[in-house]
mmCIF file of C-alpha atoms in Angstrom:
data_model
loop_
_atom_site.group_PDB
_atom_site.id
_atom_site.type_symbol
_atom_site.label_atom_id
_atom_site.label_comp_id
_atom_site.label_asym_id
_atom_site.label_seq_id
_atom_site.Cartn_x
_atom_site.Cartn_y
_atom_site.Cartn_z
ATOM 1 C CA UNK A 1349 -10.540 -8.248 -20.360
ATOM 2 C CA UNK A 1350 -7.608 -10.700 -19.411
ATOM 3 C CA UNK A 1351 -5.128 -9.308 -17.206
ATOM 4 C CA UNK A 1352 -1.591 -9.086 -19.022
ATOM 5 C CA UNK A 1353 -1.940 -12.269 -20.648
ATOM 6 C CA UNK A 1354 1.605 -12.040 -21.258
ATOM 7 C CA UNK A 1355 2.853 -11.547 -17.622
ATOM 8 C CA UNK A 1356 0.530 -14.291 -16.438
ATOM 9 C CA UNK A 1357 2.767 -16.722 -18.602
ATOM 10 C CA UNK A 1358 5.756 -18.670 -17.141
ATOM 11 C CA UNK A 1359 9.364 -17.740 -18.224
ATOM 12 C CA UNK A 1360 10.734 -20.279 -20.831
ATOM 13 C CA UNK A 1361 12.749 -21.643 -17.780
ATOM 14 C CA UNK A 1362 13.061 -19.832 -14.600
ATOM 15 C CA UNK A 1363 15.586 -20.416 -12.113
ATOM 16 C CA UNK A 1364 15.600 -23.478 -10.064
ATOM 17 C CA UNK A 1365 14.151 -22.475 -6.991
ATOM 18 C CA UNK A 1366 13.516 -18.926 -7.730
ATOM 19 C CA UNK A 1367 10.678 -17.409 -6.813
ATOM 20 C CA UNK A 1368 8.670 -17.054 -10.187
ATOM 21 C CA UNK A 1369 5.602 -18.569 -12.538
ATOM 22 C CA UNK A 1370 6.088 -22.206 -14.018
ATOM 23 C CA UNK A 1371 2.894 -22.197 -15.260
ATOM 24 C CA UNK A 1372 -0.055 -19.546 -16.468
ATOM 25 C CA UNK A 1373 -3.847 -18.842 -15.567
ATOM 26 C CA UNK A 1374 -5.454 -21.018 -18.342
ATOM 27 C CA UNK A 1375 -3.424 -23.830 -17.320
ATOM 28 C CA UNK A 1376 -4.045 -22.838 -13.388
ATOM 29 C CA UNK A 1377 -7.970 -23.276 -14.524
ATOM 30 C CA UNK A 1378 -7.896 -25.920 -15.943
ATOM 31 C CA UNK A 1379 -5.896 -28.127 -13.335
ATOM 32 C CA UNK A 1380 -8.803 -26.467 -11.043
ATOM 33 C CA UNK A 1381 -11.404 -27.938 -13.007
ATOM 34 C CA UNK A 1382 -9.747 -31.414 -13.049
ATOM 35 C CA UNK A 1383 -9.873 -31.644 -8.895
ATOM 36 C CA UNK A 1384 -12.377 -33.354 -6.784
ATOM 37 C CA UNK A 1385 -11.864 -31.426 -3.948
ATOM 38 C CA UNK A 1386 -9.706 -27.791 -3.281
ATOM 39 C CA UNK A 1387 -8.777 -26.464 -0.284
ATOM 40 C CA UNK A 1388 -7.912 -22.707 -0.587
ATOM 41 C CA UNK A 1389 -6.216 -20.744 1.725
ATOM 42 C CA UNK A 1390 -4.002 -17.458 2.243
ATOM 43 C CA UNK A 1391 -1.998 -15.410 4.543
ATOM 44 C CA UNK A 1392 -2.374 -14.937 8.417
ATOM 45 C CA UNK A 1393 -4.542 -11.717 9.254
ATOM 46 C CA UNK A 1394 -6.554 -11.966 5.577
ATOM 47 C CA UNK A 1395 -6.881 -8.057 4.772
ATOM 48 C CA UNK A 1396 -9.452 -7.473 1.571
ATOM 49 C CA UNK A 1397 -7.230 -8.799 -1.382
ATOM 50 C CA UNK A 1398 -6.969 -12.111 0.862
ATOM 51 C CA UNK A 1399 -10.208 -12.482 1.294
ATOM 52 C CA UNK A 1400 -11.992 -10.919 -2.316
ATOM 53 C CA UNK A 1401 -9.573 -13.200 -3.842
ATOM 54 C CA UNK A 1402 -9.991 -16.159 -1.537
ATOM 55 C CA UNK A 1403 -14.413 -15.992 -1.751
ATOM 56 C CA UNK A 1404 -14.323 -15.123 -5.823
ATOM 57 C CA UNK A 1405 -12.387 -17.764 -6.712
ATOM 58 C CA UNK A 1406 -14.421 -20.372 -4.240
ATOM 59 C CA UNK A 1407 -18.002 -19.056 -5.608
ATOM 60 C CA UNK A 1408 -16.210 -19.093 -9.303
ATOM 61 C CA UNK A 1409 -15.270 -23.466 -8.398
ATOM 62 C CA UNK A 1410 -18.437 -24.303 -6.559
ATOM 63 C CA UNK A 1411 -20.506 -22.851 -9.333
ATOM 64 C CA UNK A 1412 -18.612 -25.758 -11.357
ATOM 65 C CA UNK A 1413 -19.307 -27.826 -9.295
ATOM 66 C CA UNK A 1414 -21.349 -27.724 -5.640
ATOM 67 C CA UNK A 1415 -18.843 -28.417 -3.116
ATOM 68 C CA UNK A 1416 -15.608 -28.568 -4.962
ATOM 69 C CA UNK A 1417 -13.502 -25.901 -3.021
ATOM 70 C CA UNK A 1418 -13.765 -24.457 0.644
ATOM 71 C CA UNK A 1419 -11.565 -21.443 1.943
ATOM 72 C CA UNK A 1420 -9.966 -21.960 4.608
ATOM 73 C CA UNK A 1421 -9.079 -18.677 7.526
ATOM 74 C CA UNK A 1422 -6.498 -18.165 10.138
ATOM 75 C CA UNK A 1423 -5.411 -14.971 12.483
ATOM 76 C CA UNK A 1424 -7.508 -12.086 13.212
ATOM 77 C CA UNK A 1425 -9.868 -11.568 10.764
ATOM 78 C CA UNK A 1426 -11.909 -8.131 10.244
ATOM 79 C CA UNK A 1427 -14.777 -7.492 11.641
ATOM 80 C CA UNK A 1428 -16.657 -7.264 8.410
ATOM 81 C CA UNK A 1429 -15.920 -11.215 6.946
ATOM 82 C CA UNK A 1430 -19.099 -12.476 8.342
ATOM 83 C CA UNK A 1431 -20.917 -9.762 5.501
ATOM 84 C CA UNK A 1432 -18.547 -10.743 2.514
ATOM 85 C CA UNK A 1433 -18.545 -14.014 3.188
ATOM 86 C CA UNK A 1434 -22.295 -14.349 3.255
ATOM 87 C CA UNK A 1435 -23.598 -17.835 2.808
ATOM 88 C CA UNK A 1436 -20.261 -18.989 1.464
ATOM 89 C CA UNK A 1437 -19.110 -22.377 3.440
ATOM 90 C CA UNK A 1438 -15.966 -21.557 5.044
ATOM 91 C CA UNK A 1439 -13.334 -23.040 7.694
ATOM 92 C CA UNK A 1440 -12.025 -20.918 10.427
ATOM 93 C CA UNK A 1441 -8.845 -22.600 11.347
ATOM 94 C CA UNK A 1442 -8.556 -22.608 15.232
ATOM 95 C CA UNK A 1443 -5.099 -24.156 17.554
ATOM 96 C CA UNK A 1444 -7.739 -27.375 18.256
ATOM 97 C CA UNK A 1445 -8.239 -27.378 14.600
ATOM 98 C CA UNK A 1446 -4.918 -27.799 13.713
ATOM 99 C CA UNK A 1447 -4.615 -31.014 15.088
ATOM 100 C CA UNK A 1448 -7.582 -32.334 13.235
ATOM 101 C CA UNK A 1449 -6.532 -31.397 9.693
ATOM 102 C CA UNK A 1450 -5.458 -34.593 8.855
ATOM 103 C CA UNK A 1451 -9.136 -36.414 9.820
ATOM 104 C CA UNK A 1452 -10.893 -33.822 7.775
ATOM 105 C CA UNK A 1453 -11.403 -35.342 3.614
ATOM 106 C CA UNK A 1454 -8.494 -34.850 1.970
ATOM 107 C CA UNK A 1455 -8.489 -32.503 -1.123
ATOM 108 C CA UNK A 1456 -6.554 -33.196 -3.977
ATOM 109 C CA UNK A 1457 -5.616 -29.687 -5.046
ATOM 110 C CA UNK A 1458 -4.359 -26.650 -2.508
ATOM 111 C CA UNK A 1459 -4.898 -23.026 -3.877
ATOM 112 C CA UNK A 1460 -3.069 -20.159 -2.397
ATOM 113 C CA UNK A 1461 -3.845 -16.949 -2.600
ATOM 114 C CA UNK A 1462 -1.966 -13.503 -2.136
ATOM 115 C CA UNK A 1463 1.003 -15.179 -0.219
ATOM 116 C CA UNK A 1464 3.945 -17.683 -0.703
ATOM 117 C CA UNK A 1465 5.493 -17.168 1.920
ATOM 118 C CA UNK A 1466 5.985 -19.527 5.042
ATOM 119 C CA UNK A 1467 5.656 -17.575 7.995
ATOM 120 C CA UNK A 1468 2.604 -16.176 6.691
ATOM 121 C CA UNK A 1469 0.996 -19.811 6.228
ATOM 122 C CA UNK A 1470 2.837 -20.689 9.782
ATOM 123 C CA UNK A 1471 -0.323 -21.816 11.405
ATOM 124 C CA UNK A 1472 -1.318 -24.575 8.681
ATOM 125 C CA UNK A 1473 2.319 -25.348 7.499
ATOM 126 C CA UNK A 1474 2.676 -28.954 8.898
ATOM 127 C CA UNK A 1475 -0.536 -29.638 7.423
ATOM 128 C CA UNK A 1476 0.529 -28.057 4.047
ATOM 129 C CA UNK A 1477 4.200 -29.574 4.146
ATOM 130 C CA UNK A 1478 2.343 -32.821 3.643
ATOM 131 C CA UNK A 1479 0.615 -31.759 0.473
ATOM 132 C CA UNK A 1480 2.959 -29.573 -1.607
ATOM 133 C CA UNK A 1481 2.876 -31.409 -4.383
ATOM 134 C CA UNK A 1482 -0.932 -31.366 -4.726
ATOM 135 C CA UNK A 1483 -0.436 -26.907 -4.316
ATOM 136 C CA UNK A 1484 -0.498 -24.107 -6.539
ATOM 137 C CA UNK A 1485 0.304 -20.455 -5.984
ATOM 138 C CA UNK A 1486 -1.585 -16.962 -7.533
ATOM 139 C CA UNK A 1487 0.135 -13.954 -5.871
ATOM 140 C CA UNK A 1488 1.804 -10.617 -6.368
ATOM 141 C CA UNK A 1489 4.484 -10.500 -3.951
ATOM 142 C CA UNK A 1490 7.955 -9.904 -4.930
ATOM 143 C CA UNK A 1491 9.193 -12.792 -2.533
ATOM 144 C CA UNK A 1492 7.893 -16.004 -1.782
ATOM 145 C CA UNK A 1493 9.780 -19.605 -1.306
ATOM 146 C CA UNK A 1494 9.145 -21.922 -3.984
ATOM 147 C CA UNK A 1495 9.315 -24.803 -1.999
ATOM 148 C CA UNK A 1496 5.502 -23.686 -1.170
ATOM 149 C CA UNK A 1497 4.074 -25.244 -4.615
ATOM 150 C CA UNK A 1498 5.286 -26.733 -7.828
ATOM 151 C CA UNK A 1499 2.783 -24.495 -9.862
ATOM 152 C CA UNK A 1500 3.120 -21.268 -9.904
ATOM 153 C CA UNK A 1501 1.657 -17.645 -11.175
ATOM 154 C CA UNK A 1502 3.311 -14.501 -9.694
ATOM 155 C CA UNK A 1503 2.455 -11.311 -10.694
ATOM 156 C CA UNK A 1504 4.681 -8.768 -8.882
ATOM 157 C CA UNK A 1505 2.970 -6.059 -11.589
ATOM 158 C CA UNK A 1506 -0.016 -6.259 -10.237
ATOM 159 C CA UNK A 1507 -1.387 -4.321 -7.627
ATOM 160 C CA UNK A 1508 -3.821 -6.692 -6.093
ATOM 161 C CA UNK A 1509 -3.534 -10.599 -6.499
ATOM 162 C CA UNK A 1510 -7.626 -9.780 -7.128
ATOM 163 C CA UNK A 1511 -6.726 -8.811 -10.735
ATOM 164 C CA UNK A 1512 -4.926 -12.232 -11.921
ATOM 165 C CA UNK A 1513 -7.955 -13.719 -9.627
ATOM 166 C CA UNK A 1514 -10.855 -12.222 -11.888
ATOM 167 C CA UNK A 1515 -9.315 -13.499 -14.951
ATOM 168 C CA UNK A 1516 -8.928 -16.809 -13.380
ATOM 169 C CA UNK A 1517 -12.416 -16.649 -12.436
ATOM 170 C CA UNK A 1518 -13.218 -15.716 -15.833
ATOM 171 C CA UNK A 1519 -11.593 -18.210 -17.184
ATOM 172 C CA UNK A 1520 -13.045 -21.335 -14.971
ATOM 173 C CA UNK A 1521 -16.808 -19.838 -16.053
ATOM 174 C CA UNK A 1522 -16.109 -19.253 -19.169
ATOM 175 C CA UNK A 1523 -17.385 -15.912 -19.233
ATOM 176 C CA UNK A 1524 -16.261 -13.458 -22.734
ATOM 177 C CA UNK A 1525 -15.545 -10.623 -20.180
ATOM 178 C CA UNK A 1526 -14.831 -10.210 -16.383
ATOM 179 C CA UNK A 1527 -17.835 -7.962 -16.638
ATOM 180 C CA UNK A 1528 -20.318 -10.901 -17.518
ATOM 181 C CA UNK A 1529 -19.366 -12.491 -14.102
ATOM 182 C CA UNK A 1530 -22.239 -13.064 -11.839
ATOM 183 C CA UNK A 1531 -22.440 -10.116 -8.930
ATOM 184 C CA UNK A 1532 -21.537 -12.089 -6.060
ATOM 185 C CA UNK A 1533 -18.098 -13.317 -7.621
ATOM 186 C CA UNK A 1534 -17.905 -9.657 -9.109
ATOM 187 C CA UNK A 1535 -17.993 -8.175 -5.344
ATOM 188 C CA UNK A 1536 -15.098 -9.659 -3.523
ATOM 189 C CA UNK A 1537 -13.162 -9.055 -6.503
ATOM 190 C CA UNK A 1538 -13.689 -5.205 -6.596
ATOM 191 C CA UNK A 1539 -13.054 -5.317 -2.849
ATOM 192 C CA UNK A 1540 -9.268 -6.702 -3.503
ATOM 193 C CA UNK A 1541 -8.629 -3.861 -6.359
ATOM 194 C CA UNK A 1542 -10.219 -1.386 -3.979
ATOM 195 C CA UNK A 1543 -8.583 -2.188 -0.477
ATOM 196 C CA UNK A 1544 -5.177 -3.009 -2.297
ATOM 197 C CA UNK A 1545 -4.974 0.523 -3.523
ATOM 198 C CA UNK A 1546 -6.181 2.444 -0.653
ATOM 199 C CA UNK A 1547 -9.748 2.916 -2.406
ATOM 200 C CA UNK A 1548 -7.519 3.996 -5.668
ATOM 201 C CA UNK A 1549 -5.571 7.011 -3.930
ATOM 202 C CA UNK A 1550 -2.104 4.734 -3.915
ATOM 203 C CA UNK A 1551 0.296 4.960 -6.480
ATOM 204 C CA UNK A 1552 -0.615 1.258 -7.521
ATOM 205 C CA UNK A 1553 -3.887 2.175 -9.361
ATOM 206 C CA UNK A 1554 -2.696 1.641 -13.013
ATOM 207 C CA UNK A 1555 -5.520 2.361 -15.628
ATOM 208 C CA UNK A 1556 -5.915 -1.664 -16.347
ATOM 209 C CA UNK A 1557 -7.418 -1.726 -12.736
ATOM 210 C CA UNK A 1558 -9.409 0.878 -12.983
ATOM 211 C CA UNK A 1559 -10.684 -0.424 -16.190
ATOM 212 C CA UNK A 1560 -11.294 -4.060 -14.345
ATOM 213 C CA UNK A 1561 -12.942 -2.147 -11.481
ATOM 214 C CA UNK A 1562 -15.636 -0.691 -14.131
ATOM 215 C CA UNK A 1563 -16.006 -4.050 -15.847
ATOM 216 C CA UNK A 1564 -16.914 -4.997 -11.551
ATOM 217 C CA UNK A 1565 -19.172 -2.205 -10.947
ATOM 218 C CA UNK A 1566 -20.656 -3.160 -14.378
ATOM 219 C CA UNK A 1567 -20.957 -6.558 -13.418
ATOM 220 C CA UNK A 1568 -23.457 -5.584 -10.103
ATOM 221 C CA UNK A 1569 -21.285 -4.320 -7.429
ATOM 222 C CA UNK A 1570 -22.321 -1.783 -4.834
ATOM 223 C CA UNK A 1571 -19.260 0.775 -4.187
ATOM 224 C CA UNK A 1572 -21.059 2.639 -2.052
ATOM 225 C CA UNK A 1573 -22.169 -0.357 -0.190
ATOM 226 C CA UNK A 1574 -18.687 -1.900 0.339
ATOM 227 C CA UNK A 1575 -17.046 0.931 1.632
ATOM 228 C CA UNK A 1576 -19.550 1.658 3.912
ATOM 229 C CA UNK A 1577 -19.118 -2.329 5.308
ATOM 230 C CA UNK A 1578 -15.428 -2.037 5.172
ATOM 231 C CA UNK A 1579 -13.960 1.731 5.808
ATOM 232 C CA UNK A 1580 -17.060 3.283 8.244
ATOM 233 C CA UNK A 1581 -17.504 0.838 11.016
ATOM 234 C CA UNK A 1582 -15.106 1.603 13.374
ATOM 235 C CA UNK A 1583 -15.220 0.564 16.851
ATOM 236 C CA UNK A 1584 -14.744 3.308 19.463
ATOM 237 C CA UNK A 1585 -11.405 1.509 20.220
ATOM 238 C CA UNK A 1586 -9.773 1.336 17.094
ATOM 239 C CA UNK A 1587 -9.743 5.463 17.496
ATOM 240 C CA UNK A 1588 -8.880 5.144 21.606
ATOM 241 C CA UNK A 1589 -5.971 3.169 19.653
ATOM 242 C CA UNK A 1590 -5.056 5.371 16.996
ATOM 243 C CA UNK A 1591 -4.678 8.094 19.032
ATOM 244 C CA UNK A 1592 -2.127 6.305 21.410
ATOM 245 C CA UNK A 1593 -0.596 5.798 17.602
ATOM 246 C CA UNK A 1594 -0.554 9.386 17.121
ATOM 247 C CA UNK A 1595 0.868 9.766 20.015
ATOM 248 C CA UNK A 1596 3.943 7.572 19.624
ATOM 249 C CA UNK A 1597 4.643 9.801 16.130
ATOM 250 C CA UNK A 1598 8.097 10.458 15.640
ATOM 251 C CA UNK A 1599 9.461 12.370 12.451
ATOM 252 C CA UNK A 1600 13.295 11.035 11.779
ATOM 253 C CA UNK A 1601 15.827 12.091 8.888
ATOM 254 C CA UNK A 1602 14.489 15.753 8.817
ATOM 255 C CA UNK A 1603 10.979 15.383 8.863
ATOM 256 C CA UNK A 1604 11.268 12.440 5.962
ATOM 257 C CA UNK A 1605 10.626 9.195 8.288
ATOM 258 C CA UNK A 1606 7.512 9.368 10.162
ATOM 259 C CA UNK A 1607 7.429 6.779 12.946
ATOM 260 C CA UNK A 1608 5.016 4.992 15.114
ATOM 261 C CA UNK A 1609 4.732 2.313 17.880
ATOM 262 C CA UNK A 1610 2.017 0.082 19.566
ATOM 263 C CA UNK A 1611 2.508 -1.604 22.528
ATOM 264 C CA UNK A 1612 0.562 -4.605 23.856
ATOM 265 C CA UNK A 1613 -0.464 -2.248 26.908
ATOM 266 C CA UNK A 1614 -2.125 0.387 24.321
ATOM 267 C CA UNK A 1615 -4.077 -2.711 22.715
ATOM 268 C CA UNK A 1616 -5.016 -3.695 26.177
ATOM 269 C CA UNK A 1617 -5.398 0.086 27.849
ATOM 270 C CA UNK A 1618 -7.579 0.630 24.767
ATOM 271 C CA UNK A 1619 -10.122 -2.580 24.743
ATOM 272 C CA UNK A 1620 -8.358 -3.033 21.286
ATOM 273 C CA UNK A 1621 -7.612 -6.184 18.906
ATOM 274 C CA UNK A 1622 -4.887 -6.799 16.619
ATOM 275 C CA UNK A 1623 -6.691 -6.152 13.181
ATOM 276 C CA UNK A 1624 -7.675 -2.829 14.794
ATOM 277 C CA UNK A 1625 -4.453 -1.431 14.023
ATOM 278 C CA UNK A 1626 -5.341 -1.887 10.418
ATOM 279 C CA UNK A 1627 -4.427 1.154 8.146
ATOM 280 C CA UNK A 1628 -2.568 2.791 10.847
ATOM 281 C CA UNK A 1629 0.755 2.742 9.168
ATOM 282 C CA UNK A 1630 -0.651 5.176 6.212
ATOM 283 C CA UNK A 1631 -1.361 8.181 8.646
ATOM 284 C CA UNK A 1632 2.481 9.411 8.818
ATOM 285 C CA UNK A 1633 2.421 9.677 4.946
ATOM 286 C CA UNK A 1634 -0.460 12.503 5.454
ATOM 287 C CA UNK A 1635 2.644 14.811 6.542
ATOM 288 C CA UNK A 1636 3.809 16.725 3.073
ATOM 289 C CA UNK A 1637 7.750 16.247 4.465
ATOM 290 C CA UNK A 1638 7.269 12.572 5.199
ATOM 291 C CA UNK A 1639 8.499 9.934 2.087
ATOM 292 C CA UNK A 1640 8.177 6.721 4.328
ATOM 293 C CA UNK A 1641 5.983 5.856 7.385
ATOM 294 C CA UNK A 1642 6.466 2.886 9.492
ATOM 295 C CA UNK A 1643 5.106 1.218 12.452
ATOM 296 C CA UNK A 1644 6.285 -1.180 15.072
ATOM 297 C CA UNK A 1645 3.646 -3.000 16.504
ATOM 298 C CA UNK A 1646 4.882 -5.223 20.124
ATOM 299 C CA UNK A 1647 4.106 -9.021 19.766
ATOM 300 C CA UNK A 1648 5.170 -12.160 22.075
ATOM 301 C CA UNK A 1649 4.985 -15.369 21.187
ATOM 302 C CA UNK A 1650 4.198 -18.641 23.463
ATOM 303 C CA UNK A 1651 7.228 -19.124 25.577
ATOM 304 C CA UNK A 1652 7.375 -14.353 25.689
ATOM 305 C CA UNK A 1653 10.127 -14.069 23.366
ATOM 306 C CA UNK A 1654 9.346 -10.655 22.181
ATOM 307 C CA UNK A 1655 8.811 -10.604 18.757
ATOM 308 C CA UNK A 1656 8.001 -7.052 16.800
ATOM 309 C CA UNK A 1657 5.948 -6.525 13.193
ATOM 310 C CA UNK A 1658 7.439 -3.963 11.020
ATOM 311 C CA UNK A 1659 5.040 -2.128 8.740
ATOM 312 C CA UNK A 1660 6.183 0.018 6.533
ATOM 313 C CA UNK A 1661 4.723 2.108 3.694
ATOM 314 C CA UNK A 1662 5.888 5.199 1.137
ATOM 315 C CA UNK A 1663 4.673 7.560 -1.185
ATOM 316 C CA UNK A 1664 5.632 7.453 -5.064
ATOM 317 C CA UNK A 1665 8.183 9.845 -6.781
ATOM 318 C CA UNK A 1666 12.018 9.358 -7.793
ATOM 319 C CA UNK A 1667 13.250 9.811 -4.000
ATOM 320 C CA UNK A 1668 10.416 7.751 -2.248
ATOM 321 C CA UNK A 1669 12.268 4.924 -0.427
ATOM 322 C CA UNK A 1670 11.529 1.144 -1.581
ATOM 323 C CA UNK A 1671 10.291 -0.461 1.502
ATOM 324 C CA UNK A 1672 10.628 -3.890 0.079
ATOM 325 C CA UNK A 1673 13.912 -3.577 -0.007
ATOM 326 C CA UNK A 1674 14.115 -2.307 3.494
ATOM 327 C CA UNK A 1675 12.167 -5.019 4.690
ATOM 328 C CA UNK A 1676 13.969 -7.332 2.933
ATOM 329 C CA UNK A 1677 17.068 -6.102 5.664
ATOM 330 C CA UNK A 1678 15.183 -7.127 7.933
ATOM 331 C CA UNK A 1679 13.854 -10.658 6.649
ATOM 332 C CA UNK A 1680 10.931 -9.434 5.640
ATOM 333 C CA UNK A 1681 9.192 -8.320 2.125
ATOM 334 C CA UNK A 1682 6.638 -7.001 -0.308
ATOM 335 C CA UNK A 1683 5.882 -4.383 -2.571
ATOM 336 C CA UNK A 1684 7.987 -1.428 -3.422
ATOM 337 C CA UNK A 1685 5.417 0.768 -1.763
ATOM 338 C CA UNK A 1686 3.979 -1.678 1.045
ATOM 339 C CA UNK A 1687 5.974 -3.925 2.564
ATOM 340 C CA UNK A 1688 6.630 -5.399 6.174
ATOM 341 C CA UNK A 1689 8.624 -7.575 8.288
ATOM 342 C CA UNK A 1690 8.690 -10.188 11.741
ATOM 343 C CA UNK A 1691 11.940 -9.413 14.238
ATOM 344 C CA UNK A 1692 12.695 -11.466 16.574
ATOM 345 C CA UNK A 1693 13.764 -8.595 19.169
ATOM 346 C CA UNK A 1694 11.910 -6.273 21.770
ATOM 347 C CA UNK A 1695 11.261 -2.866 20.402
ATOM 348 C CA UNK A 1696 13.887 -0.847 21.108
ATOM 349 C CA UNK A 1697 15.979 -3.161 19.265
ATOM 350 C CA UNK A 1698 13.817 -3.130 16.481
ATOM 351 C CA UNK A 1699 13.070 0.254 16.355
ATOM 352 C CA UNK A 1700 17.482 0.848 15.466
ATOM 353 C CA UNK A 1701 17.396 -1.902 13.499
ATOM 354 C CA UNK A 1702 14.845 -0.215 11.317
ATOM 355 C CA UNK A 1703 16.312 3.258 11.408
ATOM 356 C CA UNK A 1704 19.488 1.476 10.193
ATOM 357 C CA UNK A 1705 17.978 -0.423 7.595
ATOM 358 C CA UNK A 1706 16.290 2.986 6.505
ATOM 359 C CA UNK A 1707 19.519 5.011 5.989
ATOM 360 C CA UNK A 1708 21.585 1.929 3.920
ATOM 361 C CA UNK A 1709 18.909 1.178 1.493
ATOM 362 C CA UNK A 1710 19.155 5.343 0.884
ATOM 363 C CA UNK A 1711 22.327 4.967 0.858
ATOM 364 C CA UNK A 1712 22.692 2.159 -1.570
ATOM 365 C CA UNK A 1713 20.037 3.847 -4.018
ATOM 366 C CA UNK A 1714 21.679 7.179 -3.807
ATOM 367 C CA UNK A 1715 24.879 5.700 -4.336
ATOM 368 C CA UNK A 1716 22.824 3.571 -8.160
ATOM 369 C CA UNK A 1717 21.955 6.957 -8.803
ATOM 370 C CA UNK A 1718 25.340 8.582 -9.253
ATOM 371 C CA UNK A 1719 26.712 6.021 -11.404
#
């Protein structure tokens, strides 16, 4: 069942630079089909969408064709990749590989998934500054820079860049129905819907997904299975590290902000990594009072400029904050319900900067409301 076939389709003649589609998904297959070799890569940190979208769409090309696209990772990545990505030839991108890029073949065709934004392709960008031209973009974020590719398909609409990314699939095999694709295309796909939406409790979960979901599960996949790989393996650290979460929890604004912050000392007091933190920001929003949840998470870069990542989530309902436009104060961006951010200050800082950027966007919205 194609996926909004309407929304996938370019405006008649969108704004010169602005981030939007100048082109569709049959046309983004079939300029797929025409390469000799694709390189496809996605955000820093790949969460499930990232990586469901990045392997279908790889096992959809190299069914084509043997060999014609390889995914290429950078940043943490969960602990469960090695089991979704199977037998799947993949590139981890290291800081040695980086300076190789350029001896490794060249593709003629760059596919991005589930990002088009630059700081979130930071750790490839000189490599993909080169090739531009040769790019293309599928994703569902509301903000991007479309200096990233000359062809692109944004969906803001959708909830997971894994529903434009089965019809794509779809489309490059041919396939009557995204329930006729073969299981091990079918899987990452249903991981993107189901990760995207919080296993379908979020307010994202729109009947078309859960229709594409079924058309998954009838295609082969094992629910049961996949959560168990992705939600129940835990390492005793990620809860040594929630709980120093927990215990960070501040409730702001009369109990409607809930609050959290990691330090680098409770990663490394807790035997912790970075994508351990995963999730954490959607525990505030278990508090009936609480309409937005966010947590600051300590970072450094080389030279220890402190640097601090905002995430922030809300529930739905007419007086639920959109935290894309908060981030958006704060450089950052997303979806109205998910979003996040990268300051450039230590945490205190950050943490009024936040507040701040809190109380004017309810300001500004309260303020639509009564005119």
């Amino acid at each position: 069942m194609p996926v909004n076939a309407d929304a996938s389709k370019a405006s008649a003649a969108p704004a010169p630079g602005a981030w939007s589609s100048t082109t569709d998904l049959p046309a983004l297959a079939a300029w797929l089909r025409s390469r000799r070799r694709v390189v496809i890569v996605t955000h820093v940190k790949p969460d499930g969408d990232a990586i469901g979208s990045t392997m279908a769409v790889t096992r959809a090309l190299n069914l084509l064709r043997p060999g014609l696209a390889t995914p290429w990772y950078f940043g943490p990545l969960p602990d469960w990749f090695p089991d979704v990505a199977a037998a799947t030839p993949h590139r981890i991108i290291t800081e040695q590989d980086r300076a190789e890029h350029d001896h490794a073949e060249e593709p003629d065709g760059v596919l991005i998934l589930d990002t088009g934004s630059w700081m979130q392709l930071h750790d490839i960008r000189e490599w993909l500054l080169k090739r531009t031209e040769m790019a293309a973009v599928l994703d569902h974020h509301r903000q991007g820079h479309a200096d990233v590719a000359p062809r692109r398909v944004i969906m803001p609409e959708v909830a997971a860049v894994c529903q434009p990314a089965a019809e794509l699939c779809r489309l490059l095999l041919g396939t009557p129905r995204v329930g006729g694709l073969p299981a091990e295309i079918a899987e990452p796909l249903y991981l993107g819907l189901a990760t995207d939406t919080g296993w379908f409790q979020h307010s994202n979960t729109s009947p078309a997904l859960l229709r594409m979901a079924a058309d998954l599960l009838e295609a082969g996949v094992n629910h049961a299975r996949l959560y168990e790989l992705t939600e129940q393996r835990d390492r005793p650290a990620r809860l040594r590290l929630m709980a120093r979460a927990l215990a960070s929890l501040e409730l702001l604004e009369r109990d409607t902000v809930a609050l959290m912050t990691l330090k680098q000392s409770d990663f490394h007091d807790s035997r912790a990594a970075p994508q351990d933190s995963g999730g954490f920001v959607q525990l505030g929003l278990t508090v009936a009072s609480v309409q937005v949840c966010i947590l600051l998470t300590e970072s450094f870069v080389h030279d220890a400029s402190p640097i601090t990542k905002v995430s922030l989530r809300s529930k739905s309902g007419p007086d639920a904050p959109d935290v894309n436009a908060i981030a958006g104060r704060l450089g950052g961006g997303g979806h109205i319900r998910a979003a996040g951010a990268k300051v450039s200050a230590d945490l205190a800082t950050t943490r009024a900067r936040v507040i701040e950027a809190v109380l004017a966007e309810r300001a500004a919205a309260s303020g639509g409301r009564a005119r």
